[in-house]
Amino acid sequence: MKPTTRDRLVLPILLPLGILVGMIVLLVGFSRILLSITPTAAWIVAFVVAATVVAAAALAASRRQVRLSTIGSMVGVIAGVAMLTGGIALAVAAGEGEEGEEEVPVVALAAFDIAFEPTTLQVPAGEPFTIRFHNQDADVQHNVEIFQDEEFSGTALFAGDLIAGVRTLDYAVGALDPGPYFFRCVVHPTMTGEMEAAPGEGGGPGGPEPGGPAGPGVTVVAQNTAFEPTSIALPASQEASITFENRDPGIQHNIAIYRDETLAEELFNGDLITGVESTEYAVPPLEAGEYPFICIVHPTMTGTVSVA
């Protein structure tokens, strides 16, 4: 490099600009790390990086001549320390988050044509749970209130916020003692249902959601508010899996299996999934026979499970 180019362009202009751009990139990336961890961890990481900056600057300043390689090494060391300490902090924070997370059972409930679907819920007793309430009536307000008696007298044990139009809202319900309860919509008192709180229930309108997929499985697709295929086969007396694909954007679907066409006894109820997404349902062992399955949000979506 010519001395004139170095003295007139590189040192006074390009070098400061390069350092400035590098610092901006480093600071933006580092700030993302600090915002993702706890305040205490962020303070420790920032202190370690600041100490590294001071030490690297002091080492560079102690040299008789500061070269570009020296500056590059200093920046590399600082960036490495920042990424290393930040990565450790993120890993620790993620581990603590996983340990501290408690699974809250979720039951699904829909409002359609001024009626609840389903009208019977099974929920866990003695622990909080979530009601995932989906209002499908456009421009109509609905909510969920829970009472101890079927006359809906006295103060509600739980009263959810009103939601208007097609929308989904999660209601956080406190722990209930074992026993029967009753729910209604405050705007439409004719919209009522029964709720049974029992130990170990939850995870869907009909009861517990199995922990994970196992055994032989099939694939069911929900598209254009219809199942494909409408007939599936599962093995008898063993846990099986159903791969469920929702291909309807912005619409909730699931698979629920019942004892017979009356839909009075629910054998399995999978989590609702919204929009284009897939999930793996673990279906508990079923006896040999034929069982209907539906989407609880769209009861016109039906099919048959043949178990043999």
mmCIF file of C-alpha atoms in Angstrom:
data_model
loop_
_atom_site.group_PDB
_atom_site.id
_atom_site.type_symbol
_atom_site.label_atom_id
_atom_site.label_comp_id
_atom_site.label_asym_id
_atom_site.label_seq_id
_atom_site.Cartn_x
_atom_site.Cartn_y
_atom_site.Cartn_z
ATOM 1 C CA MET A 1 0.000 0.000 0.000
ATOM 2 C CA LYS A 2 1.292 3.415 -0.893
ATOM 3 C CA PRO A 3 2.052 5.689 2.064
ATOM 4 C CA THR A 4 -0.159 8.445 0.627
ATOM 5 C CA THR A 5 -3.140 6.103 0.315
ATOM 6 C CA ARG A 6 -2.596 4.828 3.822
ATOM 7 C CA ASP A 7 -2.208 8.307 5.358
ATOM 8 C CA ARG A 8 -5.006 10.018 3.425
ATOM 9 C CA LEU A 9 -7.640 7.279 3.062
ATOM 10 C CA VAL A 10 -7.071 4.169 5.135
ATOM 11 C CA LEU A 11 -6.036 5.571 8.515
ATOM 12 C CA PRO A 12 -8.212 8.696 8.726
ATOM 13 C CA ILE A 13 -11.367 7.350 6.989
ATOM 14 C CA LEU A 14 -11.630 3.636 6.234
ATOM 15 C CA LEU A 15 -10.161 2.385 9.489
ATOM 16 C CA PRO A 16 -12.448 4.441 11.794
ATOM 17 C CA LEU A 17 -15.485 3.560 9.665
ATOM 18 C CA GLY A 18 -14.619 -0.127 9.747
ATOM 19 C CA ILE A 19 -14.153 -0.028 13.512
ATOM 20 C CA LEU A 20 -17.469 1.823 13.918
ATOM 21 C CA VAL A 21 -19.384 -0.705 11.798
ATOM 22 C CA GLY A 22 -17.797 -3.586 13.679
ATOM 23 C CA MET A 23 -18.720 -2.041 17.019
ATOM 24 C CA ILE A 24 -22.330 -1.502 15.918
ATOM 25 C CA VAL A 25 -22.681 -5.110 14.777
ATOM 26 C CA LEU A 26 -21.088 -6.362 17.985
ATOM 27 C CA LEU A 27 -23.223 -4.146 20.222
ATOM 28 C CA VAL A 28 -26.483 -5.059 18.482
ATOM 29 C CA GLY A 29 -25.747 -8.769 18.741
ATOM 30 C CA PHE A 30 -24.581 -8.410 22.324
ATOM 31 C CA SER A 31 -27.689 -6.413 23.297
ATOM 32 C CA ARG A 32 -29.899 -9.250 21.964
ATOM 33 C CA ILE A 33 -28.108 -11.626 24.306
ATOM 34 C CA LEU A 34 -28.469 -9.326 27.326
ATOM 35 C CA LEU A 35 -32.193 -8.864 26.673
ATOM 36 C CA SER A 36 -32.717 -12.638 26.538
ATOM 37 C CA ILE A 37 -31.321 -13.427 29.985
ATOM 38 C CA THR A 38 -32.092 -12.421 33.564
ATOM 39 C CA PRO A 39 -30.958 -9.009 34.914
ATOM 40 C CA THR A 40 -28.368 -10.613 37.203
ATOM 41 C CA ALA A 41 -26.906 -12.718 34.401
ATOM 42 C CA ALA A 42 -26.915 -9.688 32.074
ATOM 43 C CA TRP A 43 -24.965 -7.630 34.649
ATOM 44 C CA ILE A 44 -22.365 -10.401 35.060
ATOM 45 C CA VAL A 45 -21.943 -10.863 31.293
ATOM 46 C CA ALA A 46 -21.633 -7.106 30.728
ATOM 47 C CA PHE A 47 -19.033 -6.825 33.498
ATOM 48 C CA VAL A 48 -16.939 -9.671 32.064
ATOM 49 C CA VAL A 49 -17.034 -8.159 28.574
ATOM 50 C CA ALA A 50 -16.210 -4.660 29.868
ATOM 51 C CA ALA A 51 -13.260 -6.040 31.805
ATOM 52 C CA THR A 52 -12.083 -7.814 28.646
ATOM 53 C CA VAL A 53 -12.336 -4.550 26.670
ATOM 54 C CA VAL A 54 -10.255 -2.687 29.258
ATOM 55 C CA ALA A 55 -7.635 -5.455 29.434
ATOM 56 C CA ALA A 56 -7.368 -5.748 25.631
ATOM 57 C CA ALA A 57 -7.115 -1.959 25.219
ATOM 58 C CA ALA A 58 -4.452 -1.731 27.911
ATOM 59 C CA LEU A 59 -2.443 -4.491 26.270
ATOM 60 C CA ALA A 60 -2.694 -2.817 22.858
ATOM 61 C CA ALA A 61 -1.753 0.578 24.296
ATOM 62 C CA SER A 62 1.334 -0.864 25.980
ATOM 63 C CA ARG A 63 2.879 -1.691 22.611
ATOM 64 C CA ARG A 64 5.190 0.783 20.919
ATOM 65 C CA GLN A 65 3.353 0.501 17.641
ATOM 66 C CA VAL A 66 -0.306 -0.403 17.172
ATOM 67 C CA ARG A 67 -0.829 -2.306 13.935
ATOM 68 C CA LEU A 68 -4.030 -3.294 12.169
ATOM 69 C CA SER A 69 -3.393 -6.883 13.204
ATOM 70 C CA THR A 70 -3.277 -5.769 16.837
ATOM 71 C CA ILE A 71 -6.627 -4.007 16.548
ATOM 72 C CA GLY A 72 -8.124 -6.997 14.743
ATOM 73 C CA SER A 73 -6.896 -9.364 17.429
ATOM 74 C CA MET A 74 -8.305 -7.098 20.138
ATOM 75 C CA VAL A 75 -11.730 -6.976 18.475
ATOM 76 C CA GLY A 76 -11.675 -10.740 17.938
ATOM 77 C CA VAL A 77 -10.876 -11.428 21.592
ATOM 78 C CA ILE A 78 -13.642 -9.091 22.793
ATOM 79 C CA ALA A 79 -16.191 -10.608 20.398
ATOM 80 C CA GLY A 80 -15.192 -14.120 21.392
ATOM 81 C CA VAL A 81 -15.511 -13.404 25.106
ATOM 82 C CA ALA A 82 -18.876 -11.685 24.544
ATOM 83 C CA MET A 83 -20.280 -14.595 22.558
ATOM 84 C CA LEU A 84 -18.873 -17.207 24.941
ATOM 85 C CA THR A 85 -20.195 -15.616 28.141
ATOM 86 C CA GLY A 86 -23.496 -14.765 26.477
ATOM 87 C CA GLY A 87 -23.886 -18.317 25.169
ATOM 88 C CA ILE A 88 -23.208 -19.788 28.605
ATOM 89 C CA ALA A 89 -25.759 -17.408 30.153
ATOM 90 C CA LEU A 90 -28.369 -18.305 27.521
ATOM 91 C CA ALA A 91 -27.800 -22.026 28.056
ATOM 92 C CA VAL A 92 -28.148 -21.660 31.830
ATOM 93 C CA ALA A 93 -31.284 -19.522 31.448
ATOM 94 C CA ALA A 94 -32.841 -22.039 29.045
ATOM 95 C CA GLY A 95 -32.127 -24.886 31.451
ATOM 96 C CA GLU A 96 -33.692 -23.015 34.358
ATOM 97 C CA GLY A 97 -36.741 -22.201 32.239
ATOM 98 C CA GLU A 98 -37.274 -25.832 31.317
ATOM 99 C CA GLU A 99 -36.941 -26.955 34.917
ATOM 100 C CA GLY A 100 -39.313 -24.261 36.162
ATOM 101 C CA GLU A 101 -42.011 -24.848 33.550
ATOM 102 C CA GLU A 102 -45.133 -26.584 34.779
ATOM 103 C CA GLU A 103 -47.508 -28.191 32.337
ATOM 104 C CA VAL A 104 -50.990 -26.771 32.762
ATOM 105 C CA PRO A 105 -53.783 -29.037 31.477
ATOM 106 C CA VAL A 106 -55.780 -27.514 28.607
ATOM 107 C CA VAL A 107 -59.417 -28.266 27.791
ATOM 108 C CA ALA A 108 -61.005 -27.030 24.577
ATOM 109 C CA LEU A 109 -64.441 -25.457 24.362
ATOM 110 C CA ALA A 110 -66.145 -23.807 21.387
ATOM 111 C CA ALA A 111 -69.174 -21.535 20.980
ATOM 112 C CA PHE A 112 -71.060 -22.062 17.736
ATOM 113 C CA ASP A 113 -74.591 -21.049 16.712
ATOM 114 C CA ILE A 114 -75.325 -19.781 20.266
ATOM 115 C CA ALA A 115 -74.397 -23.112 21.860
ATOM 116 C CA PHE A 116 -71.392 -24.695 23.524
ATOM 117 C CA GLU A 117 -69.541 -27.561 21.853
ATOM 118 C CA PRO A 118 -69.095 -29.841 23.721
ATOM 119 C CA THR A 119 -71.592 -29.387 26.556
ATOM 120 C CA THR A 120 -69.712 -31.767 28.872
ATOM 121 C CA LEU A 121 -66.176 -31.113 30.073
ATOM 122 C CA GLN A 122 -63.797 -33.155 32.203
ATOM 123 C CA VAL A 123 -61.155 -31.107 34.045
ATOM 124 C CA PRO A 124 -58.441 -31.885 36.615
ATOM 125 C CA ALA A 125 -59.284 -31.474 40.277
ATOM 126 C CA GLY A 126 -56.957 -29.796 42.747
ATOM 127 C CA GLU A 127 -54.798 -27.986 40.172
ATOM 128 C CA PRO A 128 -55.131 -24.972 37.853
ATOM 129 C CA PHE A 129 -56.081 -25.600 34.240
ATOM 130 C CA THR A 130 -56.770 -23.651 31.057
ATOM 131 C CA ILE A 131 -59.977 -23.455 29.057
ATOM 132 C CA ARG A 132 -59.096 -22.739 25.430
ATOM 133 C CA PHE A 133 -62.302 -21.006 24.376
ATOM 134 C CA HIS A 134 -62.989 -20.548 20.666
ATOM 135 C CA ASN A 135 -65.846 -18.203 19.734
ATOM 136 C CA GLN A 136 -67.052 -19.091 16.233
ATOM 137 C CA ASP A 137 -70.093 -16.801 16.163
ATOM 138 C CA ALA A 138 -69.201 -13.730 14.119
ATOM 139 C CA ASP A 139 -70.020 -10.407 15.828
ATOM 140 C CA VAL A 140 -71.530 -12.209 18.844
ATOM 141 C CA GLN A 141 -70.201 -11.942 22.404
ATOM 142 C CA HIS A 142 -69.641 -15.075 24.469
ATOM 143 C CA ASN A 143 -67.787 -16.059 27.622
ATOM 144 C CA VAL A 144 -67.574 -18.866 30.169
ATOM 145 C CA GLU A 145 -68.718 -18.697 33.804
ATOM 146 C CA ILE A 146 -68.364 -21.627 36.223
ATOM 147 C CA PHE A 147 -70.774 -22.234 39.115
ATOM 148 C CA GLN A 148 -71.113 -24.816 41.854
ATOM 149 C CA ASP A 149 -74.844 -25.415 41.351
ATOM 150 C CA GLU A 150 -76.948 -25.918 38.241
ATOM 151 C CA GLU A 151 -79.209 -22.986 39.116
ATOM 152 C CA PHE A 152 -76.214 -20.678 38.574
ATOM 153 C CA SER A 153 -76.997 -18.881 41.822
ATOM 154 C CA GLY A 154 -74.565 -16.887 43.928
ATOM 155 C CA THR A 155 -71.147 -15.708 42.802
ATOM 156 C CA ALA A 156 -69.429 -17.470 39.937
ATOM 157 C CA LEU A 157 -66.324 -19.489 40.856
ATOM 158 C CA PHE A 158 -64.830 -18.249 37.608
ATOM 159 C CA ALA A 159 -65.947 -15.603 35.119
ATOM 160 C CA GLY A 160 -64.048 -15.290 31.849
ATOM 161 C CA ASP A 161 -63.740 -12.113 29.818
ATOM 162 C CA LEU A 162 -66.271 -11.593 27.041
ATOM 163 C CA ILE A 163 -64.908 -12.079 23.531
ATOM 164 C CA ALA A 164 -66.717 -10.888 20.398
ATOM 165 C CA GLY A 165 -66.586 -12.482 16.988
ATOM 166 C CA VAL A 166 -64.420 -15.310 15.709
ATOM 167 C CA ARG A 167 -61.574 -15.407 18.209
ATOM 168 C CA THR A 168 -59.780 -17.735 20.628
ATOM 169 C CA LEU A 169 -58.936 -16.891 24.225
ATOM 170 C CA ASP A 170 -57.249 -18.937 26.967
ATOM 171 C CA TYR A 171 -58.982 -18.748 30.346
ATOM 172 C CA ALA A 172 -56.738 -19.504 33.353
ATOM 173 C CA VAL A 173 -58.979 -21.274 35.878
ATOM 174 C CA GLY A 174 -57.932 -21.871 39.467
ATOM 175 C CA ALA A 175 -57.959 -25.269 41.154
ATOM 176 C CA LEU A 176 -61.381 -26.824 41.745
ATOM 177 C CA ASP A 177 -62.316 -29.428 44.343
ATOM 178 C CA PRO A 178 -63.443 -32.803 42.985
ATOM 179 C CA GLY A 179 -67.085 -32.844 41.997
ATOM 180 C CA PRO A 180 -69.631 -31.600 39.475
ATOM 181 C CA TYR A 181 -69.773 -28.004 38.240
ATOM 182 C CA PHE A 182 -71.828 -26.096 35.707
ATOM 183 C CA PHE A 183 -70.862 -23.459 33.159
ATOM 184 C CA ARG A 184 -72.772 -20.912 31.077
ATOM 185 C CA CYS A 185 -72.399 -17.824 28.888
ATOM 186 C CA VAL A 186 -73.399 -14.670 30.786
ATOM 187 C CA VAL A 187 -74.797 -13.076 27.612
ATOM 188 C CA HIS A 188 -76.812 -16.138 26.551
ATOM 189 C CA PRO A 189 -78.072 -17.981 29.683
ATOM 190 C CA THR A 190 -79.448 -20.792 27.526
ATOM 191 C CA MET A 191 -75.845 -21.700 26.649
ATOM 192 C CA THR A 192 -75.018 -24.118 29.461
ATOM 193 C CA GLY A 193 -72.884 -27.157 30.105
ATOM 194 C CA GLU A 194 -71.692 -29.540 32.805
ATOM 195 C CA MET A 195 -68.162 -29.919 34.115
ATOM 196 C CA GLU A 196 -66.697 -32.765 36.146
ATOM 197 C CA ALA A 197 -63.530 -32.119 38.168
ATOM 198 C CA ALA A 198 -61.668 -35.341 38.919
ATOM 199 C CA PRO A 199 -58.054 -36.215 39.790
ATOM 200 C CA GLY A 200 -55.934 -36.869 36.718
ATOM 201 C CA GLU A 201 -58.393 -35.418 34.181
ATOM 202 C CA GLY A 202 -57.667 -32.645 31.692
ATOM 203 C CA GLY A 203 -55.763 -32.114 28.457
ATOM 204 C CA GLY A 204 -58.924 -32.046 26.353
ATOM 205 C CA PRO A 205 -62.696 -31.949 26.740
ATOM 206 C CA GLY A 206 -62.890 -35.670 27.374
ATOM 207 C CA GLY A 207 -59.960 -36.289 29.716
ATOM 208 C CA PRO A 208 -56.190 -36.698 29.863
ATOM 209 C CA GLU A 209 -54.047 -36.233 26.816
ATOM 210 C CA PRO A 210 -51.486 -39.042 26.459
ATOM 211 C CA GLY A 211 -47.879 -38.080 26.839
ATOM 212 C CA GLY A 212 -46.490 -38.913 23.423
ATOM 213 C CA PRO A 213 -46.836 -40.933 20.267
ATOM 214 C CA ALA A 214 -46.202 -44.638 20.278
ATOM 215 C CA GLY A 215 -46.996 -47.726 18.291
ATOM 216 C CA PRO A 216 -48.198 -47.996 14.681
ATOM 217 C CA GLY A 217 -49.813 -44.870 13.238
ATOM 218 C CA VAL A 218 -51.674 -43.278 10.336
ATOM 219 C CA THR A 219 -51.981 -39.782 8.880
ATOM 220 C CA VAL A 220 -55.169 -37.715 8.799
ATOM 221 C CA VAL A 221 -55.393 -34.358 7.003
ATOM 222 C CA ALA A 222 -57.870 -31.564 7.731
ATOM 223 C CA GLN A 223 -58.463 -29.428 4.648
ATOM 224 C CA ASN A 224 -61.418 -27.338 3.479
ATOM 225 C CA THR A 225 -63.140 -28.220 6.772
ATOM 226 C CA ALA A 226 -63.100 -31.947 6.006
ATOM 227 C CA PHE A 227 -61.027 -34.981 6.956
ATOM 228 C CA GLU A 228 -58.979 -36.965 4.454
ATOM 229 C CA PRO A 229 -59.182 -39.921 4.710
ATOM 230 C CA THR A 230 -62.466 -40.413 6.526
ATOM 231 C CA SER A 231 -61.666 -44.044 7.395
ATOM 232 C CA ILE A 232 -58.529 -45.119 9.276
ATOM 233 C CA ALA A 233 -57.365 -48.354 10.879
ATOM 234 C CA LEU A 234 -55.576 -48.786 14.218
ATOM 235 C CA PRO A 235 -54.348 -51.897 16.020
ATOM 236 C CA ALA A 236 -56.401 -53.257 18.903
ATOM 237 C CA SER A 237 -55.297 -53.280 22.550
ATOM 238 C CA GLN A 238 -52.166 -51.207 22.063
ATOM 239 C CA GLU A 239 -51.246 -47.543 22.034
ATOM 240 C CA ALA A 240 -51.090 -46.066 18.537
ATOM 241 C CA SER A 241 -50.285 -42.733 16.922
ATOM 242 C CA ILE A 242 -52.159 -40.491 14.502
ATOM 243 C CA THR A 243 -50.203 -37.888 12.568
ATOM 244 C CA PHE A 244 -52.646 -35.012 12.187
ATOM 245 C CA GLU A 245 -52.052 -32.285 9.584
ATOM 246 C CA ASN A 246 -54.141 -29.097 9.625
ATOM 247 C CA ARG A 247 -54.004 -27.442 6.189
ATOM 248 C CA ASP A 248 -56.705 -24.818 6.794
ATOM 249 C CA PRO A 249 -54.965 -21.445 7.490
ATOM 250 C CA GLY A 250 -56.180 -19.697 10.634
ATOM 251 C CA ILE A 251 -58.726 -22.429 11.512
ATOM 252 C CA GLN A 252 -58.687 -24.744 14.533
ATOM 253 C CA HIS A 253 -59.076 -28.499 14.106
ATOM 254 C CA ASN A 254 -58.475 -31.626 16.131
ATOM 255 C CA ILE A 255 -59.450 -35.313 16.307
ATOM 256 C CA ALA A 256 -61.722 -36.723 19.005
ATOM 257 C CA ILE A 257 -62.730 -40.421 19.098
ATOM 258 C CA TYR A 258 -66.017 -41.602 20.646
ATOM 259 C CA ARG A 259 -67.569 -44.908 21.685
ATOM 260 C CA ASP A 260 -70.521 -44.648 19.267
ATOM 261 C CA GLU A 261 -72.538 -42.262 17.105
ATOM 262 C CA THR A 262 -74.236 -40.692 20.133
ATOM 263 C CA LEU A 263 -70.883 -39.092 21.068
ATOM 264 C CA ALA A 264 -71.836 -39.611 24.697
ATOM 265 C CA GLU A 265 -68.596 -41.355 25.724
ATOM 266 C CA GLU A 266 -65.316 -39.815 24.617
ATOM 267 C CA LEU A 267 -62.353 -42.184 24.259
ATOM 268 C CA PHE A 268 -59.727 -39.698 23.062
ATOM 269 C CA ASN A 269 -59.511 -35.952 22.492
ATOM 270 C CA GLY A 270 -56.450 -34.449 20.798
ATOM 271 C CA ASP A 271 -55.160 -30.928 21.341
ATOM 272 C CA LEU A 272 -56.558 -28.282 19.017
ATOM 273 C CA ILE A 273 -54.068 -26.953 16.477
ATOM 274 C CA THR A 274 -54.573 -23.663 14.674
ATOM 275 C CA GLY A 275 -53.642 -22.977 11.075
ATOM 276 C CA VAL A 276 -51.195 -24.872 8.888
ATOM 277 C CA GLU A 277 -49.461 -27.164 11.377
ATOM 278 C CA SER A 278 -49.081 -30.833 12.211
ATOM 279 C CA THR A 279 -48.951 -32.775 15.444
ATOM 280 C CA GLU A 280 -48.616 -36.347 16.649
ATOM 281 C CA TYR A 281 -51.524 -37.745 18.683
ATOM 282 C CA ALA A 282 -50.901 -40.704 20.976
ATOM 283 C CA VAL A 283 -54.131 -42.712 21.118
ATOM 284 C CA PRO A 284 -54.618 -45.019 24.131
ATOM 285 C CA PRO A 285 -55.338 -48.726 23.540
ATOM 286 C CA LEU A 286 -58.793 -49.362 22.067
ATOM 287 C CA GLU A 287 -60.807 -52.574 21.940
ATOM 288 C CA ALA A 288 -61.608 -54.102 18.580
ATOM 289 C CA GLY A 289 -64.522 -52.398 16.870
ATOM 290 C CA GLU A 290 -65.512 -49.311 14.928
ATOM 291 C CA TYR A 291 -65.520 -45.829 16.467
ATOM 292 C CA PRO A 292 -66.545 -42.446 15.053
ATOM 293 C CA PHE A 293 -64.136 -39.515 15.167
ATOM 294 C CA ILE A 294 -64.920 -35.809 14.747
ATOM 295 C CA CYS A 295 -63.397 -32.354 15.074
ATOM 296 C CA ILE A 296 -64.858 -30.830 18.252
ATOM 297 C CA VAL A 297 -64.817 -27.365 16.689
ATOM 298 C CA HIS A 298 -66.518 -28.534 13.473
ATOM 299 C CA PRO A 299 -68.765 -31.499 14.394
ATOM 300 C CA THR A 300 -69.701 -31.924 10.708
ATOM 301 C CA MET A 301 -66.120 -33.148 10.132
ATOM 302 C CA THR A 302 -66.490 -36.882 10.756
ATOM 303 C CA GLY A 303 -64.756 -40.175 10.093
ATOM 304 C CA THR A 304 -64.501 -43.773 11.293
ATOM 305 C CA VAL A 305 -61.729 -45.616 13.158
ATOM 306 C CA SER A 306 -61.595 -49.359 12.551
ATOM 307 C CA VAL A 307 -59.738 -51.123 15.351
ATOM 308 C CA ALA A 308 -58.663 -54.716 14.768
#
